[in-house]
Amino acid sequence: MIDSFPVIGNIVDLLSKLPGVGEKTALKYSLWLVEHKEDSKLLSSYLNDLGNKVKLCRKCRNLTLNDDGLCDICKDSSRDGSTVCVVENIENFFAIESSSIYNGMYYILGSSVSSYGVDIHNLGLDFLINRIFQENVREVILVISSTIEGDLITQYIKERLKNSKVDITRIAYGIPVGVNVNFIDRTTLVEAFKSRRAV
Ligand SMILES: [Zn+2]
């Protein structure tokens, strides 16, 4: 049936790729958009901006609209450049940034970290290590799940920094072993951040 309406079929195919959205839900969304023309046009223009204007910062992988490819945090000279907080994804970055407990810089590992495994070579860790040395970073804070993947990333960073004076700390408090940081609430994440420990 849907094959006779390729316009809908194409949208269903795309929406089905979103995390947690199956074909049935994708069809429901598509038909809702057909009935809500104004929202549909608005979404189209927002998606156009998303595709054409939003980039990942070339230094920390945060979102940016800036032409030089740097995000507002990396460009902000009032922030503490001696500390880098390594987070798994942009959601964790938002959680820490909105709590105002931290005024340093970031590095976002991105979607290569998941509960299904980690591709250590796709995380940009070599780039991060170079940045730590070049910018004379004194503390690296790891906001990383206490999972096998999280431990692997932590060990890799520790090994690469073992002959340096850089302090490496990792969130701990209230995060049970094996729990992904993405599944804990924001308050717990902030408490865990405050009570980080040396690794
Ligand atoms: Zn940045």
Short mmCIF file of C-alpha atoms and ligand atoms in Angstrom, two decimals:
data_model
loop_
_atom_site.label_atom_id
_atom_site.label_comp_id
_atom_site.label_asym_id
_atom_site.label_seq_id
_atom_site.Cartn_x
_atom_site.Cartn_y
_atom_site.Cartn_z
CA MET A 1 0.00 0.00 0.00
CA ILE A 2 2.67 2.44 1.05
CA ASP A 3 4.63 1.67 -2.14
CA SER A 4 2.00 3.60 -4.10
CA PHE A 5 2.90 6.72 -2.10
CA PRO A 6 6.66 7.02 -2.36
CA VAL A 7 6.61 10.46 -0.69
CA ILE A 8 5.27 8.85 2.47
CA GLY A 9 7.34 5.70 1.98
CA ASN A 10 10.57 7.69 1.86
CA ILE A 11 9.73 9.52 5.09
CA VAL A 12 8.75 6.28 6.80
CA ASP A 13 12.07 4.73 5.74
CA LEU A 14 14.00 7.66 7.19
CA LEU A 15 12.01 8.01 10.42
CA SER A 16 12.39 4.26 11.02
CA LYS A 17 16.13 4.85 11.36
CA LEU A 18 15.60 7.02 14.48
CA PRO A 19 16.43 5.30 17.78
CA GLY A 20 13.32 3.69 19.24
CA VAL A 21 11.11 4.34 16.19
CA GLY A 22 9.74 1.32 14.34
CA GLU A 23 7.99 1.29 10.96
CA LYS A 24 4.52 1.45 12.51
CA THR A 25 5.36 4.56 14.56
CA ALA A 26 7.16 6.11 11.58
CA LEU A 27 3.99 5.71 9.48
CA LYS A 28 1.92 7.26 12.27
CA TYR A 29 4.27 10.28 12.40
CA SER A 30 4.25 10.65 8.61
CA LEU A 31 0.46 10.64 8.43
CA TRP A 32 0.28 13.15 11.28
CA LEU A 33 2.56 15.43 9.28
CA VAL A 34 0.28 15.10 6.23
CA GLU A 35 -2.59 16.37 8.35
CA HIS A 36 -0.54 19.17 9.95
CA LYS A 37 0.82 21.08 6.99
CA GLU A 38 2.18 24.09 8.92
CA ASP A 39 4.11 21.92 11.38
CA SER A 40 5.32 19.83 8.48
CA LYS A 41 6.73 22.91 6.70
CA LEU A 42 8.30 24.16 9.94
CA LEU A 43 9.94 20.79 10.57
CA SER A 44 11.24 20.79 7.03
CA SER A 45 12.90 24.18 7.51
CA TYR A 46 14.36 23.17 10.91
CA LEU A 47 15.76 19.99 9.39
CA ASN A 48 17.26 22.03 6.58
CA ASP A 49 19.07 24.19 9.16
CA LEU A 50 20.17 21.09 11.03
CA GLY A 51 21.63 19.56 7.89
CA ASN A 52 23.27 22.71 6.55
CA LYS A 53 24.30 24.79 9.56
CA VAL A 54 24.87 22.60 12.61
CA LYS A 55 28.32 21.01 12.81
CA LEU A 56 30.38 19.23 15.42
CA CYS A 57 33.11 21.40 16.99
CA ARG A 58 36.49 20.39 15.54
CA LYS A 59 38.05 20.53 18.99
CA CYS A 60 35.52 19.01 21.40
CA ARG A 61 32.70 17.60 19.20
CA ASN A 62 30.06 19.82 20.80
CA LEU A 63 27.40 21.30 18.49
CA THR A 64 28.26 24.58 16.79
CA LEU A 65 26.95 27.02 14.20
CA ASN A 66 30.22 28.97 14.03
CA ASP A 67 31.99 29.25 10.65
CA ASP A 68 35.42 28.54 12.14
CA GLY A 69 34.21 25.13 13.32
CA LEU A 70 34.74 25.88 17.03
CA CYS A 71 31.91 25.85 19.57
CA ASP A 72 31.13 28.74 21.93
CA ILE A 73 32.73 26.91 24.88
CA CYS A 74 36.04 26.33 23.07
CA LYS A 75 36.07 30.00 22.05
CA ASP A 76 35.31 31.28 25.56
CA SER A 77 38.55 32.55 27.12
CA SER A 78 36.94 32.87 30.57
CA ARG A 79 36.71 29.07 30.85
CA ASP A 80 39.35 27.02 32.64
CA GLY A 81 41.51 25.49 29.90
CA SER A 82 43.48 23.37 32.37
CA THR A 83 40.59 20.93 32.84
CA VAL A 84 38.97 18.70 30.24
CA CYS A 85 35.80 16.78 31.00
CA VAL A 86 35.39 13.72 28.79
CA VAL A 87 31.74 12.75 28.33
CA GLU A 88 30.17 9.94 26.36
CA ASN A 89 27.67 12.03 24.44
CA ILE A 90 26.08 15.43 23.99
CA GLU A 91 23.21 14.61 26.40
CA ASN A 92 25.74 14.15 29.23
CA PHE A 93 27.43 17.38 28.18
CA PHE A 94 24.09 19.23 28.43
CA ALA A 95 23.47 17.71 31.89
CA ILE A 96 26.80 18.92 33.31
CA GLU A 97 26.78 22.27 31.54
CA SER A 98 23.26 23.16 32.71
CA SER A 99 24.18 22.33 36.32
CA SER A 100 26.81 25.14 36.41
CA ILE A 101 29.18 23.04 38.54
CA TYR A 102 31.91 23.05 35.94
CA ASN A 103 33.73 25.80 34.06
CA GLY A 104 36.37 23.88 32.14
CA MET A 105 36.53 22.47 28.64
CA TYR A 106 35.01 19.28 27.19
CA TYR A 107 35.60 16.40 24.89
CA ILE A 108 32.60 14.42 23.65
CA LEU A 109 33.32 10.84 22.64
CA GLY A 110 30.13 10.53 20.59
CA SER A 111 27.99 7.75 19.31
CA SER A 112 30.80 5.22 19.04
CA VAL A 113 30.29 4.47 22.74
CA SER A 114 27.29 2.25 23.30
CA SER A 115 26.08 -0.51 25.52
CA TYR A 116 26.79 -2.88 22.63
CA GLY A 117 30.51 -2.29 22.56
CA VAL A 118 33.04 0.37 21.81
CA ASP A 119 35.29 0.99 18.85
CA ILE A 120 38.24 2.58 20.63
CA HIS A 121 39.74 3.81 17.35
CA ASN A 122 36.64 5.78 16.41
CA LEU A 123 36.55 7.86 19.57
CA GLY A 124 39.26 10.33 18.62
CA LEU A 125 41.29 9.44 21.71
CA ASP A 126 44.63 10.13 20.01
CA PHE A 127 43.37 13.60 19.13
CA LEU A 128 42.29 14.07 22.76
CA ILE A 129 45.66 12.95 24.15
CA ASN A 130 47.52 15.34 21.82
CA ARG A 131 45.20 18.14 22.89
CA ILE A 132 45.85 17.40 26.58
CA PHE A 133 49.62 17.72 26.06
CA GLN A 134 49.44 20.74 23.74
CA GLU A 135 47.14 22.71 26.03
CA ASN A 136 48.93 21.79 29.28
CA VAL A 137 45.81 20.26 30.76
CA ARG A 138 46.17 19.43 34.48
CA GLU A 139 43.04 17.38 35.11
CA VAL A 140 41.01 15.05 32.92
CA ILE A 141 37.58 14.25 34.33
CA LEU A 142 35.99 11.10 32.94
CA VAL A 143 32.20 11.09 32.94
CA ILE A 144 32.13 7.55 31.69
CA SER A 145 29.89 4.58 32.51
CA SER A 146 31.18 1.93 34.88
CA THR A 147 30.77 -0.69 32.18
CA ILE A 148 33.30 -2.87 30.38
CA GLU A 149 33.44 -0.28 27.58
CA GLY A 150 33.85 2.59 30.06
CA ASP A 151 36.65 0.74 31.86
CA LEU A 152 38.38 0.08 28.52
CA ILE A 153 38.33 3.78 27.61
CA THR A 154 39.54 4.75 31.11
CA GLN A 155 42.43 2.27 30.97
CA TYR A 156 43.43 3.48 27.51
CA ILE A 157 43.55 7.14 28.62
CA LYS A 158 45.39 6.20 31.84
CA GLU A 159 47.99 4.23 29.91
CA ARG A 160 48.57 7.07 27.44
CA LEU A 161 48.98 9.63 30.25
CA LYS A 162 50.98 7.45 32.66
CA ASN A 163 54.24 9.40 32.22
CA SER A 164 52.58 12.78 32.56
CA LYS A 165 51.54 14.87 35.57
CA VAL A 166 47.94 15.00 34.44
CA ASP A 167 45.44 13.98 37.15
CA ILE A 168 42.78 11.61 35.90
CA THR A 169 39.52 11.47 37.85
CA ARG A 170 36.34 9.57 37.16
CA ILE A 171 32.81 9.96 38.45
CA ALA A 172 31.93 7.28 40.95
CA TYR A 173 29.46 8.14 43.69
CA GLY A 174 26.00 6.67 43.24
CA ILE A 175 26.82 4.99 39.95
CA PRO A 176 26.52 1.23 40.38
CA VAL A 177 28.97 -0.97 38.53
CA GLY A 178 27.70 -1.90 35.09
CA VAL A 179 25.37 1.09 34.82
CA ASN A 180 25.49 3.30 31.76
CA VAL A 181 25.67 7.02 32.63
CA ASN A 182 22.92 7.67 30.10
CA PHE A 183 20.41 5.88 32.33
CA ILE A 184 21.02 7.83 35.52
CA ASP A 185 19.16 11.00 36.41
CA ARG A 186 20.73 14.43 36.17
CA THR A 187 20.95 15.01 39.97
CA THR A 188 22.83 11.75 40.49
CA LEU A 189 25.16 12.60 37.62
CA VAL A 190 25.96 16.00 39.16
CA GLU A 191 26.59 14.42 42.60
CA ALA A 192 28.82 11.82 40.96
CA PHE A 193 30.69 14.60 39.19
CA LYS A 194 31.33 16.47 42.45
CA SER A 195 32.63 13.37 44.19
CA ARG A 196 34.90 12.17 41.39
CA ARG A 197 37.92 10.09 42.36
CA ALA A 198 41.39 9.57 41.02
CA VAL A 199 41.82 6.52 38.80
ZN ZN B 1 34.26 22.90 21.21
#
